[in-house]
Coordinates of C-alpha atoms in Angstrom, one line a residue:
X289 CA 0.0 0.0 0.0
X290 CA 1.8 3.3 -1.2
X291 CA 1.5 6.7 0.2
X292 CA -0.5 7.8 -3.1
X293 CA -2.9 5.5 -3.0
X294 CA -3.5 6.1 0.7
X295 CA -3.8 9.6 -0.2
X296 CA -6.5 8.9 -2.5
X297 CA -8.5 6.8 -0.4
X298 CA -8.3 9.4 2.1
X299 CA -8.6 12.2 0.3
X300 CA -12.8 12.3 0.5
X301 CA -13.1 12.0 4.1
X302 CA -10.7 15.0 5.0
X303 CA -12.7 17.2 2.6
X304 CA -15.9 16.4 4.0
X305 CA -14.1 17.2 7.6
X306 CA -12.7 20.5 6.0
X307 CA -16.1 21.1 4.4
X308 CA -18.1 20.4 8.0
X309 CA -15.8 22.2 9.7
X310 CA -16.3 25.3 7.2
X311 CA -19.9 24.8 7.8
X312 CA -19.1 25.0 11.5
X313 CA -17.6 28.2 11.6
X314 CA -20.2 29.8 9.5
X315 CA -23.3 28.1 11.6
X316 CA -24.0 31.5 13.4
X317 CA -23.9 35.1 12.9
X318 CA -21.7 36.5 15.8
X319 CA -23.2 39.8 17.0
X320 CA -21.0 42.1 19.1
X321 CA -22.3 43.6 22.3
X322 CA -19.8 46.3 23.5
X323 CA -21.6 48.2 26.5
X324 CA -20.4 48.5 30.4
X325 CA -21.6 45.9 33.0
X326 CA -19.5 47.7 35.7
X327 CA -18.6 50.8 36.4
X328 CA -19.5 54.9 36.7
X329 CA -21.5 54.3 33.4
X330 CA -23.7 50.9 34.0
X331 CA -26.4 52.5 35.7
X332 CA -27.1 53.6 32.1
X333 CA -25.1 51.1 29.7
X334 CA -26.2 47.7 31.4
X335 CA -30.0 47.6 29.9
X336 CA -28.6 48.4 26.2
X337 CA -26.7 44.6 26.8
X338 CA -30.0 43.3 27.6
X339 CA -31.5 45.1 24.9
X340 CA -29.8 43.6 22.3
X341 CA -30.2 39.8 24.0
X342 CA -33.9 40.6 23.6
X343 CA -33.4 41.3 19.8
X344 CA -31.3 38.4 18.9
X345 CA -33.9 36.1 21.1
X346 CA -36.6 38.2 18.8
X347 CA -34.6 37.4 15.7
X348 CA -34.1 33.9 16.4
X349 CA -37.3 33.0 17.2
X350 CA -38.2 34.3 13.7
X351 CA -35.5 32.0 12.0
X352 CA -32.5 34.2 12.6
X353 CA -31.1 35.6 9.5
X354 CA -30.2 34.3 5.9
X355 CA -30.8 31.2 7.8
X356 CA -28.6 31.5 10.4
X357 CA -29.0 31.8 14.3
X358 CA -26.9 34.9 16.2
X359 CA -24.6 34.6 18.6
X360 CA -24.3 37.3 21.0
X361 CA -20.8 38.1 22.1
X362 CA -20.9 40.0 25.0
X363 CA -17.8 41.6 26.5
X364 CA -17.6 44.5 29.7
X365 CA -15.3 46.9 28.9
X366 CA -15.9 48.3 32.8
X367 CA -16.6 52.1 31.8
X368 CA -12.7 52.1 31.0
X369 CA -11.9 53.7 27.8
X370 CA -9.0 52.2 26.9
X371 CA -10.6 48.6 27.7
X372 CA -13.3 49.7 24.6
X373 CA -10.2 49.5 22.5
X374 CA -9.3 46.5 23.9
X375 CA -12.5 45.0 23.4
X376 CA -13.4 46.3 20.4
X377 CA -10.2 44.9 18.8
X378 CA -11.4 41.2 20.8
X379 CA -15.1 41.3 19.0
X380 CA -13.5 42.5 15.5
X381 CA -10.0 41.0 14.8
X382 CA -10.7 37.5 17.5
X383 CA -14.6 37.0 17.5
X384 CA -14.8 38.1 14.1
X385 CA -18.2 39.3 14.8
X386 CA -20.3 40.6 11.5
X387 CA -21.9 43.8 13.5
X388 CA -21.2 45.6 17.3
X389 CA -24.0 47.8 19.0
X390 CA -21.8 49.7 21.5
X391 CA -20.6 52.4 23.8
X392 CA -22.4 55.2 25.5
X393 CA -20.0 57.9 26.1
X394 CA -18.3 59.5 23.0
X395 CA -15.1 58.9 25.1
X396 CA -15.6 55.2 24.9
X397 CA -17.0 55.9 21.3
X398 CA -13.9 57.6 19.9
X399 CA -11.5 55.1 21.6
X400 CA -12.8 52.0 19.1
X401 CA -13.5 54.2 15.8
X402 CA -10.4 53.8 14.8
X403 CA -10.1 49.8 15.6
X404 CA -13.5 49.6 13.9
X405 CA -12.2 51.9 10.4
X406 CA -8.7 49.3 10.8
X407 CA -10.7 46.3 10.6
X408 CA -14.1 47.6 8.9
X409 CA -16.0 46.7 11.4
X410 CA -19.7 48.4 11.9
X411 CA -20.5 49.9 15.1
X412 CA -24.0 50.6 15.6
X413 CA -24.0 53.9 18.5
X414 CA -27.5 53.9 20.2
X415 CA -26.9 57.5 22.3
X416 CA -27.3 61.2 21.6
X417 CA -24.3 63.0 21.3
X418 CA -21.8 66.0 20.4
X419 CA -22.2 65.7 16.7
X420 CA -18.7 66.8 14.8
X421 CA -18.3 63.3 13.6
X422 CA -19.4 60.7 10.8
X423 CA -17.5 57.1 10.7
X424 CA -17.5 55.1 7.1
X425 CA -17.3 52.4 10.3
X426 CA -20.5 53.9 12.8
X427 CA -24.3 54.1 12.1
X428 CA -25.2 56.7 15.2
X429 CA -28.8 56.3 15.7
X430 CA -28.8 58.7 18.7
X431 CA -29.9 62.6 18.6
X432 CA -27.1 65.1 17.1
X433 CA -27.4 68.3 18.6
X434 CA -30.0 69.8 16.3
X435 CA -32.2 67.0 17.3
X436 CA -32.3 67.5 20.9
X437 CA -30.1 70.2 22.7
X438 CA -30.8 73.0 20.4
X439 CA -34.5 72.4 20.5
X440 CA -34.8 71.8 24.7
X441 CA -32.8 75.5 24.8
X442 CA -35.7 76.4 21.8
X443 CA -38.3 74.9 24.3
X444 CA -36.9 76.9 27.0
X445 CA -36.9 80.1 26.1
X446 CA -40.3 79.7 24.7
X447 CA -43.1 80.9 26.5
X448 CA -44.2 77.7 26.9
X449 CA -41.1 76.5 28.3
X450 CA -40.6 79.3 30.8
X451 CA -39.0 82.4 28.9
X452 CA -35.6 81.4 30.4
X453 CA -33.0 84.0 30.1
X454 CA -29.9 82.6 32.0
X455 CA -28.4 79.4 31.8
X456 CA -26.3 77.2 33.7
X457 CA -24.4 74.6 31.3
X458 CA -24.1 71.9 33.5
X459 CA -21.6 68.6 32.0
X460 CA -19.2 65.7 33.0
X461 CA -16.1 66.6 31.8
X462 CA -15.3 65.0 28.8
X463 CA -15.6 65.6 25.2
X464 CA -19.8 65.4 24.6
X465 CA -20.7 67.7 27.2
X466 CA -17.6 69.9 26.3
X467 CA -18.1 69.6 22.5
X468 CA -22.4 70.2 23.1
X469 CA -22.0 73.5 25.9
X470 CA -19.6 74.9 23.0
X471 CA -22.9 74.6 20.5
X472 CA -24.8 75.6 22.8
X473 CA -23.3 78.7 23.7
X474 CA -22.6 79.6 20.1
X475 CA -26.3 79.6 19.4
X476 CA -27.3 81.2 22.7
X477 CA -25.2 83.7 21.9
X478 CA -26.5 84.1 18.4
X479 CA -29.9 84.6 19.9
X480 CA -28.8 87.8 21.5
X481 CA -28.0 86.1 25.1
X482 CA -25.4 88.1 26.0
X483 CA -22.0 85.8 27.6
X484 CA -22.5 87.0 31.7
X485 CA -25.9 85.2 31.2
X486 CA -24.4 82.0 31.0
X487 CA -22.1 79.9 32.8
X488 CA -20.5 76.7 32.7
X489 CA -19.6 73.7 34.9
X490 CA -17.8 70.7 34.8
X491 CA -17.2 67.9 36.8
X492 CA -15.5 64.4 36.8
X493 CA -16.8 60.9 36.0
X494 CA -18.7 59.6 39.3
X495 CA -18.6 62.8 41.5
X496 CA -20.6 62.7 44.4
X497 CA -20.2 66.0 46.4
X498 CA -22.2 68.7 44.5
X499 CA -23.0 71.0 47.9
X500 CA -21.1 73.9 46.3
X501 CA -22.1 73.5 43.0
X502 CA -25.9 73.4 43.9
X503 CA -25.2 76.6 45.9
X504 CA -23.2 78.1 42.8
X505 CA -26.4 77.3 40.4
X506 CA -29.0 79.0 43.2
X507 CA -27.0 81.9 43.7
X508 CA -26.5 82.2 39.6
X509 CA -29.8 81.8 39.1
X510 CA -31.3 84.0 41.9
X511 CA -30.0 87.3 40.2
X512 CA -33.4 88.9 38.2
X513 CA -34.1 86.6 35.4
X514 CA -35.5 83.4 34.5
X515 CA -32.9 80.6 34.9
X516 CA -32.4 76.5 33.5
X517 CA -29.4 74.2 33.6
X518 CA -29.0 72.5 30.4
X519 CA -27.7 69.1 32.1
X520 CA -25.0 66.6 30.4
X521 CA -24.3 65.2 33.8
X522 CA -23.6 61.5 32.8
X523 CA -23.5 58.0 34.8
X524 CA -24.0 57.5 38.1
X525 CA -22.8 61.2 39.3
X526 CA -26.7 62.2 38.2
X527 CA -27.8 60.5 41.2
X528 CA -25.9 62.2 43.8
X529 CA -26.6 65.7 41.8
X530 CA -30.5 65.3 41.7
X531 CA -30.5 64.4 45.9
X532 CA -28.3 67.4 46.3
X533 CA -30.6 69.5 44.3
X534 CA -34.0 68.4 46.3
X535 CA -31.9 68.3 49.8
X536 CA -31.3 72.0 48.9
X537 CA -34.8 72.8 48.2
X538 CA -34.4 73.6 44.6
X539 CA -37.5 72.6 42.5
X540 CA -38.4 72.7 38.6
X541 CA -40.3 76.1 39.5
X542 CA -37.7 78.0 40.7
X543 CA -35.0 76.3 38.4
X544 CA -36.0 73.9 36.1
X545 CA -32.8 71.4 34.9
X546 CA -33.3 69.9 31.4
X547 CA -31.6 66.7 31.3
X548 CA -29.8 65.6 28.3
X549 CA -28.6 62.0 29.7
X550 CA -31.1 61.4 31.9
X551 CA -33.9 59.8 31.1
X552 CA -37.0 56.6 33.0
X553 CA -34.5 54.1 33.7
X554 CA -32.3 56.9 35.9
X555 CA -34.9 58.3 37.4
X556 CA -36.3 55.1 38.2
X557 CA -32.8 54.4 40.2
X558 CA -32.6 58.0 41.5
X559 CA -35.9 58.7 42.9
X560 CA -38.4 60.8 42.0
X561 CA -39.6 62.3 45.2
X562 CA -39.4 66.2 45.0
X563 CA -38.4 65.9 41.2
X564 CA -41.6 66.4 39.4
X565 CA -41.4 68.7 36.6
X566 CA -38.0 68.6 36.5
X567 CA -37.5 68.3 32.4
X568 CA -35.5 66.0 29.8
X569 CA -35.2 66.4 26.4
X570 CA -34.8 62.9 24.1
X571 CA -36.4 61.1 20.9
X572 CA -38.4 59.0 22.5
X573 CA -40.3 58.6 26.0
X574 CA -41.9 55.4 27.2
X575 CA -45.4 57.4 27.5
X576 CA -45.4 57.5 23.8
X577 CA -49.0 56.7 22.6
X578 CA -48.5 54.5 19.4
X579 CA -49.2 50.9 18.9
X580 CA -45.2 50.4 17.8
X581 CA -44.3 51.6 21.4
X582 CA -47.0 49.1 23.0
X583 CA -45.5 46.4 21.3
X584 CA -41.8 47.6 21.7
X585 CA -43.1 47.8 26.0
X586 CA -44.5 44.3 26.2
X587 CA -41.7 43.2 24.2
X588 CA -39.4 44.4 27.1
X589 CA -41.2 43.3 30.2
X590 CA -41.7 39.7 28.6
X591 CA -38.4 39.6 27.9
X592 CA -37.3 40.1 31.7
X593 CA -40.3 37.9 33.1
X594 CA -42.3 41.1 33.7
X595 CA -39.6 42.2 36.3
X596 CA -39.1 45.3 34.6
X597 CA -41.2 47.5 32.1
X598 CA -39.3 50.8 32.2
X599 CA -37.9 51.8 28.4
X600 CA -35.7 54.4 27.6
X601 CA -33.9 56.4 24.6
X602 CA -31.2 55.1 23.9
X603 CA -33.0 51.4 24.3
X604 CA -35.1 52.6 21.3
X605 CA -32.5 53.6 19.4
X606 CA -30.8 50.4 20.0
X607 CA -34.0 49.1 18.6
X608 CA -33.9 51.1 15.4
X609 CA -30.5 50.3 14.7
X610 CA -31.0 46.2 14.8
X611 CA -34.3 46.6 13.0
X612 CA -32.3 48.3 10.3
X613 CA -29.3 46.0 10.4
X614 CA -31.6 43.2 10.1
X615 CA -33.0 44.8 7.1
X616 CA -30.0 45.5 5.7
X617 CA -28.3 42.0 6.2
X618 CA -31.9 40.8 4.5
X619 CA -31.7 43.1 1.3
X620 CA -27.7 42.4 0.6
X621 CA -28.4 38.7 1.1
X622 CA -24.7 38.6 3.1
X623 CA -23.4 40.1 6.4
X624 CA -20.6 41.6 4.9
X625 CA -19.7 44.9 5.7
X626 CA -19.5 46.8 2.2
X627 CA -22.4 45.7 1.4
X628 CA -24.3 45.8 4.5
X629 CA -23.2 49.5 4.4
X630 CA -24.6 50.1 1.2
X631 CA -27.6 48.8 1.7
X632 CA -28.6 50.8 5.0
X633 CA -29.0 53.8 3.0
X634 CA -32.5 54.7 3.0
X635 CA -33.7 52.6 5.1
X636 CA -37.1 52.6 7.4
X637 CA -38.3 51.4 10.3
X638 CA -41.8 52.7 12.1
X639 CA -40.3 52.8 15.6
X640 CA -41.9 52.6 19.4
X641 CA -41.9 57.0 18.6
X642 CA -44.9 56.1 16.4
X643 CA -42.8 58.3 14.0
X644 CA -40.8 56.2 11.1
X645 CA -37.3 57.2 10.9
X646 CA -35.2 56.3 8.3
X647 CA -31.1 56.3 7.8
X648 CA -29.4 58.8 5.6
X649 CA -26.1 58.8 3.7
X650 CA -24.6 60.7 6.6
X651 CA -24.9 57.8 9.0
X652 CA -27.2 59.5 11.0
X653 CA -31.2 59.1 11.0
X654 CA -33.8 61.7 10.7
X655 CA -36.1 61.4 14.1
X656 CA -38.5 63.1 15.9
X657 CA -37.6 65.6 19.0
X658 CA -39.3 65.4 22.3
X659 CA -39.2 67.3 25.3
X660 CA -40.7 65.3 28.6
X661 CA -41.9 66.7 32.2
X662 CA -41.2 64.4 35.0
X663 CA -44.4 63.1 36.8
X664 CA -45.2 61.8 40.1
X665 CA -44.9 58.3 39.0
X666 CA -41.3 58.2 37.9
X667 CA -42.1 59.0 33.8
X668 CA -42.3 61.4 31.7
X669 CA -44.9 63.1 29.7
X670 CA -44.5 64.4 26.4
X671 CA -45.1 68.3 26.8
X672 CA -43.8 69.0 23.6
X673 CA -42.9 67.6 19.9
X674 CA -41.5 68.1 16.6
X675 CA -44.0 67.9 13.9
X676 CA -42.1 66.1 11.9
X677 CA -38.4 63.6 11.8
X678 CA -35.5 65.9 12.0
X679 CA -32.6 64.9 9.7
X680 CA -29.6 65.1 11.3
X681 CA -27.0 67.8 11.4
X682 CA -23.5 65.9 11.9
X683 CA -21.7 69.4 11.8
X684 CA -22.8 72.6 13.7
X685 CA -23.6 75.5 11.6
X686 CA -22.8 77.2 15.1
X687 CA -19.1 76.1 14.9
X688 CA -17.6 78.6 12.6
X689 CA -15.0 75.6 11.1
X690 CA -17.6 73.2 11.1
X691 CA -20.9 75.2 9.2
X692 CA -19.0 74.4 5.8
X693 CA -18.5 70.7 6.0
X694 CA -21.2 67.5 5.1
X695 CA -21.1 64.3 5.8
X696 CA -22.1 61.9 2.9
X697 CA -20.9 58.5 2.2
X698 CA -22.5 58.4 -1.3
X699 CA -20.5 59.5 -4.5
X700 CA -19.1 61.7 -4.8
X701 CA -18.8 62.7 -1.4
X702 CA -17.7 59.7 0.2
X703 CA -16.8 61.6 3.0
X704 CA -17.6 62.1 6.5
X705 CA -16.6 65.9 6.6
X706 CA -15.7 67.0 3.6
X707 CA -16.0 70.9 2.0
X708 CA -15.4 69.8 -1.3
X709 CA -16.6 66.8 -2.8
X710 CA -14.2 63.7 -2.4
X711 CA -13.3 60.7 -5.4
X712 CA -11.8 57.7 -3.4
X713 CA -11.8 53.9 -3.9
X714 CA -11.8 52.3 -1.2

């Protein structure tokens, strides 16, 4: 018996091994889950985990995709920004995961774009934020600035919203709330409120003492005129700020706060006691009337075994974004990345806002606004909406270096701030 004709006898069998094994690998789509279980920011990030569990359960159940189960791989990157790189380089170059909905923080965001443009990954970034970006790599299905800060200042200094006339920009310190209170003043200022009108705090990640700060916004806002604090407070710190206001007797009548990164689930956490009519400005609210948002609520609370029935923004927009991915994996008939891209252009989903919302060639969706008035009961009603989906503005036309750019991944922009258009293969 030769070696040749052993070969050939054997020959079949290893490339039906080789063949099953290929089979193997390909037997699930791995979905990436990149959100903190620990740490300053998993009061907030921890339900956007569970979120996208109830999806893949949701998908599954349905037959999964291009008949395929998913695979959730979930890692904790511990509110740590450099352990997003870390991880995100784990899901990408060692999981070899087909999609990641992530981060929270644009700190934690802008630590993995650039593992996610290395390895052309896709990121899916469920939270409102700074703006001043668009990633060939990220499909941000949170608020930019024109979609919620601008109009809860707009709201504000409405009649309806209280004619306020000073403000107190309120933020962790890090480069959202930084990036936002710089907007923000730009177009306060460009609305004729002049700069000793408005003042500006920052604080770390996690801080707890905020006696003097309370005492600093009281005594700012006692001076003559109408006063709010535009609040980018994020994490856990929110807790410890909202007791400090209320043990100081300060109530949405004498100075409202309009939250920007608070929104049920916090309060929930926090305590609503003496916080009624505080206000917070998002896309979404779990009071929505529509019969996408019942469905989207029961979906929840099933989910968990009816343990918990509280929804948020950002769980929405986590919603919107797998919806679309799903569609998009659907349309392209692969989970590859190029085309996955191109097929997420245009498109829709009716989501739990009862608005539908669909994704533009800027990697940002056009969505409703909403400004909410904390109740008694720990939610919030909808005081005021826009009439219609808001497309997204990925660059200020407040920022003097930014009014001149656009984001557009189509030809022949292909670009994610570009002043002239852009030719590149990629």
């Amino acid at each position: 018996m030769n070696l040749a004709w052993t070969l050939r006898r054997l020959l079949p069998a290893l490339l039906v091994l080789h063949v099953s094994a290929a089979h193997a690998a390909e037997d699930t789509i791995k979905v990436g889950i990149l959100h903190s279980q620990s740490g300053t920011m998993a009061i907030s990030e921890s339900v956007l985990k569970d979120t996208v569990l109830m999806l893949i359960a949701d998908q599954n159940r349905k037959g999964g995709l291009l008949g395929r189960k998913l695979e959730p791989v979930i890692v904790d990157p511990a509110s740590d920004w450099g352990a997003f790189t870390d991880k995100a380089y784990e899901l990408l170059a060692k999981e070899k995961v087909a999609v990641v909905f992530g981060c929270w923080t644009s700190s934690s965001r802008k630590a993995v774009v650039p593992v996610f443009e290395r390895f052309n990954g896709l990121l899916f970034y469920p939270v409102q934020y700074e703006g001043e970006e668009s990633s060939r790599n990220v499909f941000y299905t949170g608020a930019a600035p024109n979609q919620q800060a601008i109009p809860a200042v707009r709201y504000l200094m409405s009649k309806e919203g209280g004619e306020i006339r000073r403000w107190v920009l309120l933020g962790t310190d890090y480069v959202y709330p930084r990036t936002t209170n710089r907007i923000l003043s730009a177009y306060l200022a460009n609305e004729g409120v002049a700069a000793e009108n408005i003042t500006t705090i920052y604080t770390p990640f996690g801080h707890s003492d905020w006696r003097e700060i309370v005492a600093r916004i009281k005594a700012f806002g006692s001076e003559g005129k109408r006063t709010a604090v535009i609040s980018t407070i994020n994490g856990d710190a929110n807790t410890h700020f909202y007791r400090e206001f209320k043990a100081q007797q300060v109530n949405a009548n004498t100075l409202p706060v309009m939250a920007l990164s608070v929104g049920e689930r916090e309060m929930r956490d926090i305590g609503v006691s003496g916080l009624a009519g505080q206000l917070a400005a998002w896309n979404y609210f779990q009071s929505v009337s529509s019969s996408e948002n019942d469905t989207f609520v029961k979906m929840w609370a099933d989910f968990n075994g009816q343990r918990d029935k509280t929804t948020n923004d950002p769980m929405e927009a986590t919603f919107i974004g797998f919806r679309m991915w799903a569609q998009a994996v659907t349309q392209a008939g692969t989970t590859d990345v190029n085309a996955v891209r191109q097929a997420m252009y245009g498109q829709r989903v009716k989501a739990p806002s009862g608005f539908e919302v669909v994704m533009n060639t800027n990697h940002h969706l056009s969505k409703p606004a909403m400004i909410g008035r904390l109740n008694s009961a720990g939610t919030f009603d909808v005081v005021w909406r826009s009439i219609n989906p808001i497309k997204a503005s990925v660059w200020s036309r407040y920022i003097p270096e930014s009014a001149r750019l656009t984001a557009d991944w189509t030809f022949p922009w292909v670009c994610g701030g570009c002043a002239e258009p852009t030719f590149k293969e990629w």
